[in-house]
XYZ file of C-alpha atoms in Angstrom:
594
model
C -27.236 8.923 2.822
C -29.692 6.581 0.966
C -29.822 2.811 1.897
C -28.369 1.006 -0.798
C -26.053 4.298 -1.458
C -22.203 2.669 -1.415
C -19.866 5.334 0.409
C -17.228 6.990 -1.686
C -14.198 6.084 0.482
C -15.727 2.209 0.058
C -15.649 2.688 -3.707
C -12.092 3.779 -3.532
C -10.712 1.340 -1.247
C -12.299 -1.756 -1.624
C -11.172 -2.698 -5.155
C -7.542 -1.022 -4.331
C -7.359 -3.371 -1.462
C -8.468 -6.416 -3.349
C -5.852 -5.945 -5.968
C -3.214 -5.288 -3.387
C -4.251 -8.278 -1.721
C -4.174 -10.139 -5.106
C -1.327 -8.534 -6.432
C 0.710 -9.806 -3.164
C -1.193 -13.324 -2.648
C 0.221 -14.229 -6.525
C 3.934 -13.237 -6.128
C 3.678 -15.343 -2.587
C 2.120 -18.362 -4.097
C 4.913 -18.198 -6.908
C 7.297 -18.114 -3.886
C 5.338 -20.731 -2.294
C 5.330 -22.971 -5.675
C 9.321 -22.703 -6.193
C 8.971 -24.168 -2.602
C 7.149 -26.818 -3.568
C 8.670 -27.654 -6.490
C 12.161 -27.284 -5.161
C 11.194 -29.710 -2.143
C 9.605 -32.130 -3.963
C 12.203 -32.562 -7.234
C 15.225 -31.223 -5.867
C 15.187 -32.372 -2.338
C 15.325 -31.264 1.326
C 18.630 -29.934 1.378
C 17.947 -27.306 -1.876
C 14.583 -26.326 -0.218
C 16.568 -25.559 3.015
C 18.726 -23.485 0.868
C 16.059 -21.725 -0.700
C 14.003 -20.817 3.162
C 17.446 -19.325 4.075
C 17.864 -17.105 1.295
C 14.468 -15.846 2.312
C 15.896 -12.343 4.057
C 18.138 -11.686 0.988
C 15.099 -11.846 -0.781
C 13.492 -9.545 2.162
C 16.446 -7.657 1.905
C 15.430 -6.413 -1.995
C 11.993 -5.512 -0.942
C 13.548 -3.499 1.587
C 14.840 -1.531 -1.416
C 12.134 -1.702 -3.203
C 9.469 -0.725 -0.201
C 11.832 2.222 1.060
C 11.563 3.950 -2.830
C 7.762 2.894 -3.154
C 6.307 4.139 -0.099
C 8.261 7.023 0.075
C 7.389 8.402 -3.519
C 3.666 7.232 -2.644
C 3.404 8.821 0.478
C 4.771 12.189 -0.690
C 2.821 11.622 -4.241
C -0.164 11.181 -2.214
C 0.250 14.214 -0.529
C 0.694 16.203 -3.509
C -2.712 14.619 -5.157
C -4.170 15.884 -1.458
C -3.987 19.212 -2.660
C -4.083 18.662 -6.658
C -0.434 19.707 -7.254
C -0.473 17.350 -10.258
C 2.802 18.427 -11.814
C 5.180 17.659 -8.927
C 2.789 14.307 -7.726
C 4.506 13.614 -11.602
C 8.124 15.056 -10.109
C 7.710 12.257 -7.507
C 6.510 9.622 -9.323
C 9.730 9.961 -12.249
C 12.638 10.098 -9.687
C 11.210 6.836 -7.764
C 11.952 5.309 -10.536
C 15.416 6.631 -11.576
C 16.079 5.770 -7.443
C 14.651 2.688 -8.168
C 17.196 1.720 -10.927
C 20.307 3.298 -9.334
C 19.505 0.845 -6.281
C 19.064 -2.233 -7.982
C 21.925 -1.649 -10.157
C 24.399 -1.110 -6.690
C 22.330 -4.432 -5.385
C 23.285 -6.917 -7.860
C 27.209 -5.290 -8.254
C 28.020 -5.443 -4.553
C 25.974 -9.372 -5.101
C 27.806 -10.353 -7.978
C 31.188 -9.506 -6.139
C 30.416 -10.061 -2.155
C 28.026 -13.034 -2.218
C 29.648 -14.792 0.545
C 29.282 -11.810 2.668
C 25.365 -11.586 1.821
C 25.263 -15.740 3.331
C 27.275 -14.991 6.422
C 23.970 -12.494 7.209
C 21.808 -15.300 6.575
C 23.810 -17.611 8.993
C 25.568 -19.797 6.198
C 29.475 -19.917 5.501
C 31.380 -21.887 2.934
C 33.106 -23.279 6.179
C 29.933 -24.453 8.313
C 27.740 -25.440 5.834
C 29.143 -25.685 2.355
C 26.192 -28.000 0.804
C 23.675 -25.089 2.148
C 26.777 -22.450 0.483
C 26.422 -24.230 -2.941
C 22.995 -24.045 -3.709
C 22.366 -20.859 -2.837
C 24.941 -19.535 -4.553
C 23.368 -21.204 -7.385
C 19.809 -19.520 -6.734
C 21.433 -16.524 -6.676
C 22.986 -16.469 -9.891
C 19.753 -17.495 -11.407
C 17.240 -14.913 -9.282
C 19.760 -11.855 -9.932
C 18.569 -11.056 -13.384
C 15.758 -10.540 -12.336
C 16.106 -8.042 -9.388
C 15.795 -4.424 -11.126
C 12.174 -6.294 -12.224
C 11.465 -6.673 -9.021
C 12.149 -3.193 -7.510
C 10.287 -1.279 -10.782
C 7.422 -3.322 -10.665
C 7.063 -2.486 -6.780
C 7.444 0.931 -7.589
C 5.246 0.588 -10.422
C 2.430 -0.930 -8.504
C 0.940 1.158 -6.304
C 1.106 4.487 -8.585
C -0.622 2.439 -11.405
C -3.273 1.466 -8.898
C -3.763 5.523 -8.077
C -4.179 6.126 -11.564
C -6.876 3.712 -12.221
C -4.725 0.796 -13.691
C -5.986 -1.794 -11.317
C -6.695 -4.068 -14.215
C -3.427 -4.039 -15.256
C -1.926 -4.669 -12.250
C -3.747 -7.833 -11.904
C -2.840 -8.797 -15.389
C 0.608 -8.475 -14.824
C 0.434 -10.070 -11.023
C -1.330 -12.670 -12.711
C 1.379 -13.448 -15.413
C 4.266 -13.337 -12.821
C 2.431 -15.986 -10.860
C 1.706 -18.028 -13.823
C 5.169 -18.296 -15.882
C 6.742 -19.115 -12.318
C 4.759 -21.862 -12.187
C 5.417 -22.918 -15.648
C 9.117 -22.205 -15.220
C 9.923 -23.683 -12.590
C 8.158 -26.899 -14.141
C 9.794 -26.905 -17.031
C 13.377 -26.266 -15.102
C 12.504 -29.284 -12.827
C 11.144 -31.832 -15.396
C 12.770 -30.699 -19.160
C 16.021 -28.582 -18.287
C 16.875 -29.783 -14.951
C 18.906 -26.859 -14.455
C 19.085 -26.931 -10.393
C 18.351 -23.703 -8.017
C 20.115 -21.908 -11.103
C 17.184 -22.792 -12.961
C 14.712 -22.376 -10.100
C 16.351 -18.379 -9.593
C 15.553 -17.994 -13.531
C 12.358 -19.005 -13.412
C 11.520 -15.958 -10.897
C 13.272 -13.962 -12.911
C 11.736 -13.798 -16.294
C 8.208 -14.205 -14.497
C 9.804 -10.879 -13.107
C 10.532 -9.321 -16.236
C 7.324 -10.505 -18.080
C 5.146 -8.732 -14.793
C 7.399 -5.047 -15.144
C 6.360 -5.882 -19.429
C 3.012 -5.337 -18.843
C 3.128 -2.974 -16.763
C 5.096 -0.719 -18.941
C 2.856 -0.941 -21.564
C 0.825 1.619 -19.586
C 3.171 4.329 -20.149
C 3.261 3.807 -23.630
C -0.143 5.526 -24.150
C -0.636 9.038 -23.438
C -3.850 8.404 -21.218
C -2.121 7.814 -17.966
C -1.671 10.130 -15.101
C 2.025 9.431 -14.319
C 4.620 9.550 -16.686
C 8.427 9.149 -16.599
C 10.583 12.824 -17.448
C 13.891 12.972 -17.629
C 13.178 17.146 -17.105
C 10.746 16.531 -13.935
C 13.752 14.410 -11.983
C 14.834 17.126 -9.505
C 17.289 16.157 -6.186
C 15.188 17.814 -3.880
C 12.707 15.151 -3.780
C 15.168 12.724 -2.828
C 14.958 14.054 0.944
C 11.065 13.713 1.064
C 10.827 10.348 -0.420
C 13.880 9.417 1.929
C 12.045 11.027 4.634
C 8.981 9.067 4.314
C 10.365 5.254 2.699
C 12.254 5.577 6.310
C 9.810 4.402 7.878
C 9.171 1.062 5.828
C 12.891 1.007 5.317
C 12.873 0.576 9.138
C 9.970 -1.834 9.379
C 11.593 -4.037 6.698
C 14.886 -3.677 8.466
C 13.722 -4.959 11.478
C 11.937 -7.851 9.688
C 14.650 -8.609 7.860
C 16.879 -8.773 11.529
C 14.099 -10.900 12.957
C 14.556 -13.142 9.995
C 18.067 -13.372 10.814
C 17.647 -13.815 14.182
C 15.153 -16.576 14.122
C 17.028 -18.205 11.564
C 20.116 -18.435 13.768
C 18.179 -19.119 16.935
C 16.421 -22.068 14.900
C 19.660 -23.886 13.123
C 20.906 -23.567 17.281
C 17.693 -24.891 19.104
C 16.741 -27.404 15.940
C 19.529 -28.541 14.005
C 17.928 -30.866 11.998
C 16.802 -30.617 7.948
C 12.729 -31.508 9.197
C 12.234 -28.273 11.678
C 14.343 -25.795 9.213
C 11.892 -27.022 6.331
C 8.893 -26.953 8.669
C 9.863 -23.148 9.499
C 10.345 -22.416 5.766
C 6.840 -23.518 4.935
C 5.080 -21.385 8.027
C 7.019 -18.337 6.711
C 5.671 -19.235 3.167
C 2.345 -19.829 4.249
C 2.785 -16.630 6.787
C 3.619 -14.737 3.575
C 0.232 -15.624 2.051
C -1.358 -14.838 4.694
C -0.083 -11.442 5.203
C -0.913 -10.480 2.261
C -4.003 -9.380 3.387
C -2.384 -7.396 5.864
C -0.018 -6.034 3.250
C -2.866 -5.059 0.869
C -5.335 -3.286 3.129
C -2.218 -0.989 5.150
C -0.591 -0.327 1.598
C -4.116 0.982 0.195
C -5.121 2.633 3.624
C -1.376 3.971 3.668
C -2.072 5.999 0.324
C -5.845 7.003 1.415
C -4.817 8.482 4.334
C -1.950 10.167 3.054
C -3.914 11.425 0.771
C -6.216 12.674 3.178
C -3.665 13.807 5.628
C -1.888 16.132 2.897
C -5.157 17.814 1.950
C -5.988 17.903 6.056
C -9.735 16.281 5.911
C -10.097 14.991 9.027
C -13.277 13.566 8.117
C -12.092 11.779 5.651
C -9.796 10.817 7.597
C -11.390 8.576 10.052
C -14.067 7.255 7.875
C -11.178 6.001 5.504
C -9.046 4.517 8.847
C -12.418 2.646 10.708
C -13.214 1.011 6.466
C -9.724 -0.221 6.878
C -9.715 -1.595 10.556
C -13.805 -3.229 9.452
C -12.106 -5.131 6.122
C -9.231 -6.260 8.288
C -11.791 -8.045 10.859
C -14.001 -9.496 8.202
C -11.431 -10.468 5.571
C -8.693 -11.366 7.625
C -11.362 -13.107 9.801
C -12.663 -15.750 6.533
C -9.018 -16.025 5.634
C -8.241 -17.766 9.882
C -11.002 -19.895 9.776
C -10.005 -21.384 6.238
C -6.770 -21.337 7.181
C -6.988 -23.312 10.349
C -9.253 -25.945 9.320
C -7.243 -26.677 6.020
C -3.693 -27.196 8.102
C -3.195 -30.611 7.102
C -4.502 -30.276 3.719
C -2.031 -27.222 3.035
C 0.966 -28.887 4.830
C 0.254 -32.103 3.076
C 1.320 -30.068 -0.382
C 4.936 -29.698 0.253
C 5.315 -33.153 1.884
C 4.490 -36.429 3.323
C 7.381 -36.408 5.755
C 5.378 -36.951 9.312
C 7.658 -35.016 11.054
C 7.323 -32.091 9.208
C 3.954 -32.737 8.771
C 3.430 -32.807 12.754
C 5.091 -29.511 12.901
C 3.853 -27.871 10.047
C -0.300 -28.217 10.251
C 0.590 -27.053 14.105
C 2.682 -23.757 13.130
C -0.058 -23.021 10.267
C -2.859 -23.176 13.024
C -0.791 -20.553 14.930
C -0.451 -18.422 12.467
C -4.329 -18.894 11.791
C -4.995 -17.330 15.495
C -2.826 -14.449 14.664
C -4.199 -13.385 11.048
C -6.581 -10.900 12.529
C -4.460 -8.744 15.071
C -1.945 -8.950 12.609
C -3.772 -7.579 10.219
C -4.806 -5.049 12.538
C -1.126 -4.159 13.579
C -0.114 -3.912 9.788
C -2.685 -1.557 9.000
C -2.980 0.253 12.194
C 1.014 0.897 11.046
C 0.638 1.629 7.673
C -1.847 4.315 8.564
C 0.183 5.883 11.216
C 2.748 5.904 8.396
C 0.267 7.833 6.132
C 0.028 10.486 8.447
C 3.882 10.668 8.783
C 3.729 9.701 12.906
C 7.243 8.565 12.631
C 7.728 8.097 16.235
C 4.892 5.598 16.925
C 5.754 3.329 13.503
C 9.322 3.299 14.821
C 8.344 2.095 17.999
C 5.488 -0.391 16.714
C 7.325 -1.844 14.055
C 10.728 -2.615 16.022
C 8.459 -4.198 18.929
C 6.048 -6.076 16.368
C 9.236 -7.212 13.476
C 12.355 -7.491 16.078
C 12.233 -7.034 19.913
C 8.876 -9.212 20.459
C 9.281 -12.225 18.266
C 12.617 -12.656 18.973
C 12.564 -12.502 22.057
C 9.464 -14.501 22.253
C 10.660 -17.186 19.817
C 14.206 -17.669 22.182
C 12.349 -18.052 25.175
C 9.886 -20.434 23.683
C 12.483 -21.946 21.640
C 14.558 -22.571 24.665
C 11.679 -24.213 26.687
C 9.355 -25.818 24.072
C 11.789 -26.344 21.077
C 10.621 -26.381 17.744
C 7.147 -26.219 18.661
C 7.809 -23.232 20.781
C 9.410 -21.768 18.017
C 6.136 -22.174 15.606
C 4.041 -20.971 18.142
C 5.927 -17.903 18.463
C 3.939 -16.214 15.255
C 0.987 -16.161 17.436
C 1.866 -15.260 20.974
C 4.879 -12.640 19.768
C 1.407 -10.303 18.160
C -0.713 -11.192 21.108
C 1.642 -9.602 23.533
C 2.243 -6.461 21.226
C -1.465 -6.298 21.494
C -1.297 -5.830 25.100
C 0.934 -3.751 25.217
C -0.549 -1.121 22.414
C -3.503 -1.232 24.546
C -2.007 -0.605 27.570
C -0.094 2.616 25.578
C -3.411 3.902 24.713
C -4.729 3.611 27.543
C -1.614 5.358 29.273
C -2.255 8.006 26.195
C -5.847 8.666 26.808
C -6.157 8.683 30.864
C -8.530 5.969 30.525
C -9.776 3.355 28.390
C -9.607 4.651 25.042
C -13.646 4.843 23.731
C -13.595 7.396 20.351
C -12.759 6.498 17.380
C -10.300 9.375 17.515
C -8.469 8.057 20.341
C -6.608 5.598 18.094
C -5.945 7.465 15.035
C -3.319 9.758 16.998
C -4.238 13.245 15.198
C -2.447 16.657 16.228
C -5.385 18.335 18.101
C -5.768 21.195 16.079
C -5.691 18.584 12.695
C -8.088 19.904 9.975
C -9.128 23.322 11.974
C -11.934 23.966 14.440
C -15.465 22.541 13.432
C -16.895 25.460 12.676
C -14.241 26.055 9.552
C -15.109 22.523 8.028
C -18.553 22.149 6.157
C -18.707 18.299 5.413
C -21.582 16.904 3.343
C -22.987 13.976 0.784
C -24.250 15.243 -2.486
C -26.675 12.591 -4.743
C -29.741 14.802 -5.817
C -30.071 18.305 -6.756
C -31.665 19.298 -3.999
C -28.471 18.416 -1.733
C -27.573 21.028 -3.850
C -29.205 23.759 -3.276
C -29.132 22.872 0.319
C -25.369 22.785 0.391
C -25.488 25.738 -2.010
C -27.347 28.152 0.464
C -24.977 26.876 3.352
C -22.115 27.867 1.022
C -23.037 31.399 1.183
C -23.712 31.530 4.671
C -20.474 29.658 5.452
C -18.381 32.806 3.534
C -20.147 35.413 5.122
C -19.922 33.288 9.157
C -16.020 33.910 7.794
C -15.668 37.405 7.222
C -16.506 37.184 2.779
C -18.279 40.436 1.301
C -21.739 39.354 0.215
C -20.336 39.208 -3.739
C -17.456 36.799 -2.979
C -20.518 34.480 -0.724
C -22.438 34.303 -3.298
C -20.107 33.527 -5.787
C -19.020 30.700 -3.666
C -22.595 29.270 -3.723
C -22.923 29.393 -7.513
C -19.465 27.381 -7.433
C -21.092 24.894 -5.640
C -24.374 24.832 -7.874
C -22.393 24.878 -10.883
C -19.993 22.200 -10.287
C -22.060 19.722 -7.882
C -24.947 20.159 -9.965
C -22.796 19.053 -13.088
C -21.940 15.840 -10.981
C -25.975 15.431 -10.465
C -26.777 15.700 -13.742
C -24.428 14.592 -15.750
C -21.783 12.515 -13.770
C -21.877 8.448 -14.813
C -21.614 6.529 -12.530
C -18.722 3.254 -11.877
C -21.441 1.349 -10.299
C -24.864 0.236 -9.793
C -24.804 2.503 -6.332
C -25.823 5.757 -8.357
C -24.043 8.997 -8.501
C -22.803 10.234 -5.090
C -20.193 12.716 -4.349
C -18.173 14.296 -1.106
C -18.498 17.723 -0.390
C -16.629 19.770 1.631
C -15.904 23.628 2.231
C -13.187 24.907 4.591
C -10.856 27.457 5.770
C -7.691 27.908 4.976
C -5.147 29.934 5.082
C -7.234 33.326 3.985
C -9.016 31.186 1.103
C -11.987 29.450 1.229
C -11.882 25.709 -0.441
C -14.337 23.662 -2.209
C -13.369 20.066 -2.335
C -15.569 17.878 -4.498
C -14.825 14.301 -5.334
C -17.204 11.661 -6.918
C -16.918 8.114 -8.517
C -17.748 8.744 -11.616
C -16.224 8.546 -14.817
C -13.242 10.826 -15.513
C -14.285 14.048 -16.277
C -11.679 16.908 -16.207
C -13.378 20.420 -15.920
C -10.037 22.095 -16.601
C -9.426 20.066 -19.830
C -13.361 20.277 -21.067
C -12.700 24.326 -20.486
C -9.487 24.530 -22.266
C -11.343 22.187 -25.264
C -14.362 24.221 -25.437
C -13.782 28.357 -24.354
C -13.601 29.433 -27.892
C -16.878 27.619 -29.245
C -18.304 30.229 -30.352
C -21.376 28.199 -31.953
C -23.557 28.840 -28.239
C -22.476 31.618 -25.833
C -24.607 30.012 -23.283
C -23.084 26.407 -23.401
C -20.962 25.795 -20.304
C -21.223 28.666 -19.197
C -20.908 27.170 -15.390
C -17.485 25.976 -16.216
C -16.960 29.069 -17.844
C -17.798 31.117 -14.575
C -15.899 29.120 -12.341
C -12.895 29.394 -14.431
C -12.564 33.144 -14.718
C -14.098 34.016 -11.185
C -12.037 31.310 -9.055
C -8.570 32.300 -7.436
C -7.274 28.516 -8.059
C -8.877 25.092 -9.403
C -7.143 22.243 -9.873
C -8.032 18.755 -10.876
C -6.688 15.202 -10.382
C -8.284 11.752 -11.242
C -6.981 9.063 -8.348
C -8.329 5.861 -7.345
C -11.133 6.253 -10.283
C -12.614 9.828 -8.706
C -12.305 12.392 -9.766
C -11.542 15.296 -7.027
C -11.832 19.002 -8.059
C -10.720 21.780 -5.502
C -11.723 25.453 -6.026
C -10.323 28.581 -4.184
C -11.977 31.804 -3.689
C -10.144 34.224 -1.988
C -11.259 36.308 1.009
C-alpha cells in the first residue's frame, strides 16, 4: 500500500470509536454533573444517596446492553454476509424487546422500590435519610428509563448505518439539558433529587428525539416493521446479549459488593462520597474502554460472520494500538490533574485526601483496562462465550472484590481506592499466564491472542486477500482471479467470467468511486472458497454507491446499449450479489458458482 494511503479498517473504526467514546464520555459527565451539583447544593447526605443508587442505574444498562449487543452482534453477522433483509429483522425486534423491558422495569419499580434499595444495601430501617432521597431520585429518573434503553439500542445501529453525526448531536444534547436542568432544579425550582431524577430524564427523552428523527426519512438502512418482528430472533439476540448481560451482572454484583464492604470498613459520609466520585470519574474514564470494545465488538462480528480472517486480525491489533495510545494520553492527563478534578466536587480535605489518591489509581489502570474491555468485547464478537464468561466474572466480580476486602480490611479506605488498580493488574497476570498455559510457551503471534478455531476462514490457499487503488491492481488481481477458479476446479468460461467480475466492479471503484477522505480511493479485495461457490468480497470508503439499486434504476435505458454494461454483466451472469452500506463502505459480495 502507498505511504500516505489510510487503511480501510482505520477509516471504519476510528471515527466509530471516537463517537462511541464521545457518545459515552457525555452521558458520564451528565452523571458526573448531577454529582456535582447534587453535592454542592443539596448536600453530602443527597450525594451519598445518589452514589448508591449507582447499580440501579447499572442495573438498566444491564437491560439495555443485553438487547443492544445482542441485536448488534447477530445484525453484524447478517451485514457479514449481506443478508440485508433479516440484519432489518434484527434491528426491529431489539427494539420492540427494548420497550417490553423497560415497560416491566419501571412497573415492578413503581410497586417494589424498597426491594430494589435492600440490593443496594439501604433499608427504610437502617438508613431511612439515605431511604428518602432515593426514593425521591427515583421517582424523578423513572420517566425517563424507556429513553434510556431505546437510545442504547438506537446507538450503535445508527452508527453502522452512517449516522455518526447524529449520534453526537443527540449525545451532545443529553449532556447539555442535564446540565441546564439540573441548574435550573437546584437554583429556580428547588425541587430536591425529584428534580435532580427529572432533569436526566427529559435530557433522556430529548437524546432518543433526535435520534428518531433518523427514521423519519426513507434514506436510512434500518427501519422499524411491525411485519419483520419474528420470535425466532429472540433466541439469537438472547444468545449473544448473554454475554454482556453477564458482564453487566457481575458489575452490577461487584457494585453491590463493594458498596456493602465500604458502608462496613468506612462508615463515615467523607469515604462513601470519596468512592462515589472515583466511580464517576472511573466512568469517564472507561469510556474509552467502552467505545473502542463496542466498535471493535461490531467489526469483528462483522468479520467473524462473513469468516475473513484477515480482516479479522488487522481490525483486532487497530483496536488493541488505539487502546495503548488513547487510553495512554487519557492516564497521563488524568493523573497529573487529580487535585484539580477532585477539587470540583469539593473542598472537604478529607475527601479531597482520598479522592486525588483513588483518581491516580485509576490513572495507572486506564490502559490494561482498556485492554481487558476490548480484548472482551472482541472475544464477544466472535461469540467465544466461554472465555468472556470467565474474563468478565474474574475482571467485574471475583478479583475486585476480593481484592477490595482484603485491602479494605488491611489498608481501609485507601485500600479500598487502590483496589481499581491492583484488582486489573492481577487479572493481567493471570490472562498471561492462561495464554501462556494455551500456547505451550510464551505467546509471540498475533494469532495467539485472538483465540480463532484453527480451521477459521479455510486453508490459505482458498483465501486471495489484496489492496486495490489503481487500475493496474486491477488487472493484476484480475488475472489472479482467473487463475484462482481454475487452481479450484472452475471450467475455463466460469474463470474467466470471474476475472471480468473483478475488472468490472473494482475498476468501477478506480474510476469512479469518491472518496470520504483526503487518503484517495482504496478498496479490500478478497476472493475465497466456499461452500462450492466462489466469492468476491469488495469493500471501499467511498461514497454510497449501490450497484444493485443503479441496475434496477437503469436496465431498461434504452437510450445507449453499451452504458453499464459491466453492471449489466455481472447482474445476469452472477449466481448471487448482494450489497450493504455499513460504517460508510460500501461492501459488495458476488457469487459464481462452480
Amino acid at each position: 500500500m502507498k505511504r500516505g494511503k489510510k487503511d480501510i479498517i482505520a477509516s471504519m473504526f476510528l471515527p466509530a470509536a471516537v463517537v462511541m467514546i464521545f457518545t459515552q464520555m457525555t452521558g458520564v459527565i451528565a452523571n458526573i454533573i448531577d454529582g456535582v451539583i447534587t453535592s454542592r447544593f443539596l448536600g453530602p447526605d443527597s450525594y451519598s444517596a445518589v452514589a448508591l443508587f449507582g447499580p440501579l442505574v447499572n442495573v438498566v444498562l444491564l437491560l439495555a446492553g443485553f438487547i443492544s449487543i445482542g441485536g448488534q452482534i447477530v445484525c453484524s453477522n447478517k451485514i457479514g454476509t449481506g443478508e440485508r433483509d433479516e440484519a432489518n429483522a434484527v434491528f426491529s425486534f431489539s427494539v420492540f424487546f427494548g420497550v417490553a423491558v423497560a415497560i416491566l422495569f419501571v412497573f415492578f419499580s413503581i410497586f417494589f422500590p424498597g426491594a430494589l434499595f435492600r440490593v443496594c444495601g439501604v433499608s427504610l430501617s437502617k438508613r431511612p435519610e439515605l431511604y428518602g432521597h432515593m426514593l425521591s431520585y427515583l421517582r424523578g429518573y423513572l420517566i425517563g428509563v424507556p429513553a434510556v434503553i431505546l437510545s442504547q439500542i438506537f446507538s450503535p445501529f445508527l452508527v453502522m448505518d452512517g449516522r455518526k453525526n447524529l449520534v453526537s448531536l443527540s449525545a451532545t444534547t443529553l449532556c447539555l439539558s442535564d446540565i441546564a436542568g439540573d441548574l435550573l432544579n437546584a437554583l429556580v425550582f428547588h425541587g430536591g433529587l425529584f428534580g435532580m431524577g427529572l432533569a436526566t430524564s427529559v435530557s433522556m427523552w430529548l437524546q432518543l428525539l433526535i435520534m428518531l428523527s433518523h427514521f423519519v426519512s426513507k434514506s436510512g438502512y434500518f427501519r422499524f416493521s411491525v411485519k419483520a418482528l419474528n420470535p425466532a430472533h429472540f433466541k439469537d439476540i438472547a444468545k449473544n446479549g448473554s454475554l454482556s448481560f453477564i458482564k453487566k451482572l457481575a458489575t452490577v454484583l461487584r457494585d453491590l459488593a463493594t458498596n456493602r464492604i465500604n458502608l462496613i470498613i468506612t462508615v463515615g459520609t467523607a469515604a462513601i462520597a470519596a468512592k462515589g466520585m472515583q466511580s464517576d470519574l472511573n466512568m469517564l474514564m472507561f469510556c474509552v474502554s467502552i467505545g473502542i470494545g463496542r466498535t471493535l465488538l461490531t467489526i469483528s462480528a462483522m468479520y467473524y460472520g462473513a469468516a475473513d480472517k484477515e480482516g479479522l486480525k488487522r481490525a483486532f491489533a487497530y483496536a488493541i494500538k488505539l487502546c495503548v495510545e488513547i487510553g495512554g494520553a487519557v492516564s497521563v492527563v488524568v493523573f497529573f490533574a487529580a487535585p484539580l478534578l477532585a477539587r470540583i466536587y469539593t473542598n472537604d480535605p478529607e475527601v479531597l485526601e482520598l479522592s486525588i489518591f483513588s483518581i491516580r489509581c485509576m490513572a495507572v489502570a486506564l490502559v490494561p483496562d482498556a485492554i481487558s474491555e476490548t480484548f472482551q468485547d472482541y472475544l464477544q464478537g466472535i461469540q467465544n462465550r466461554k472465555m468472556v464468561n470467565v474474563m468478565c466474572f474474574s475482571e467485574r466480580f471475583f478479583i475486585p472484590v476480593t481484592v477490595t476486602a482484603v485491602l479494605g480490611l488491611i489498608f481501609g479506605a485507601k485500600g479500598i481506592m487502590a483496589s481499581v488498580a491492583v484488582s486489573v493488574m492481577v487479572l493481567l497476570i493471570g490472562m498471561f499466564i492462561a495464554l501462556c498455559v494455551r500456547c505451550k510457551g510464551i505467546p509471540r503471534r498475533l494469532e495467539d491472542f485472538m483465540f480463532l478455531p484453527e480451521d477459521f476462514g479455510g486453508d490459505a490457499k482458498d483465501n486471495l486477500n489484496a489492496r486495490i487503488e489503481t487500475m493496474e491492481d486491477v488487472i493484476r488481481e484480475s488475472q489472479r482471479a482467473a487463475e484462482f477458479c481454475r487452481s479450484h476446479h472452475v471450467d475455463a468460461r466460469r474463470a474467466n467470467l470471474m476475472a471480468l467480475f473483478v475488472e468490472e466492479m473494482a475498476g468501477n471503484i478506480v474510476r469512479h468511486g469518491k472518496a470520504r477522505n483526503k487518503n484517495g480511493v482504496l478498496a479490500d479485495y478478497r476472493l475465497f472458497a466456499d461452500q462450492g461457490k466462489i466469492c468476491l468480497n469488495l469493500r471501499d470508503y467511498c461514497e454510497v454507491f449501490d450497484p444493485m439499486k443503479y441496475h434496477e434504476i437503469h436496465q431498461n435505458d434504452n437510450d445507449d446499449k453499451g452504458a453499464n454494461i459491466g453492471i449489466k454483466m455481472v447482474m445476469k451472469l452472477a449466481k448471487d450479489v448482494r450489497y450493504v452500506n455499513t460504517f460508510n463502505s460500501n461492501c459488495l459480495f458476488i457469487y459464481l458458482e462452480v
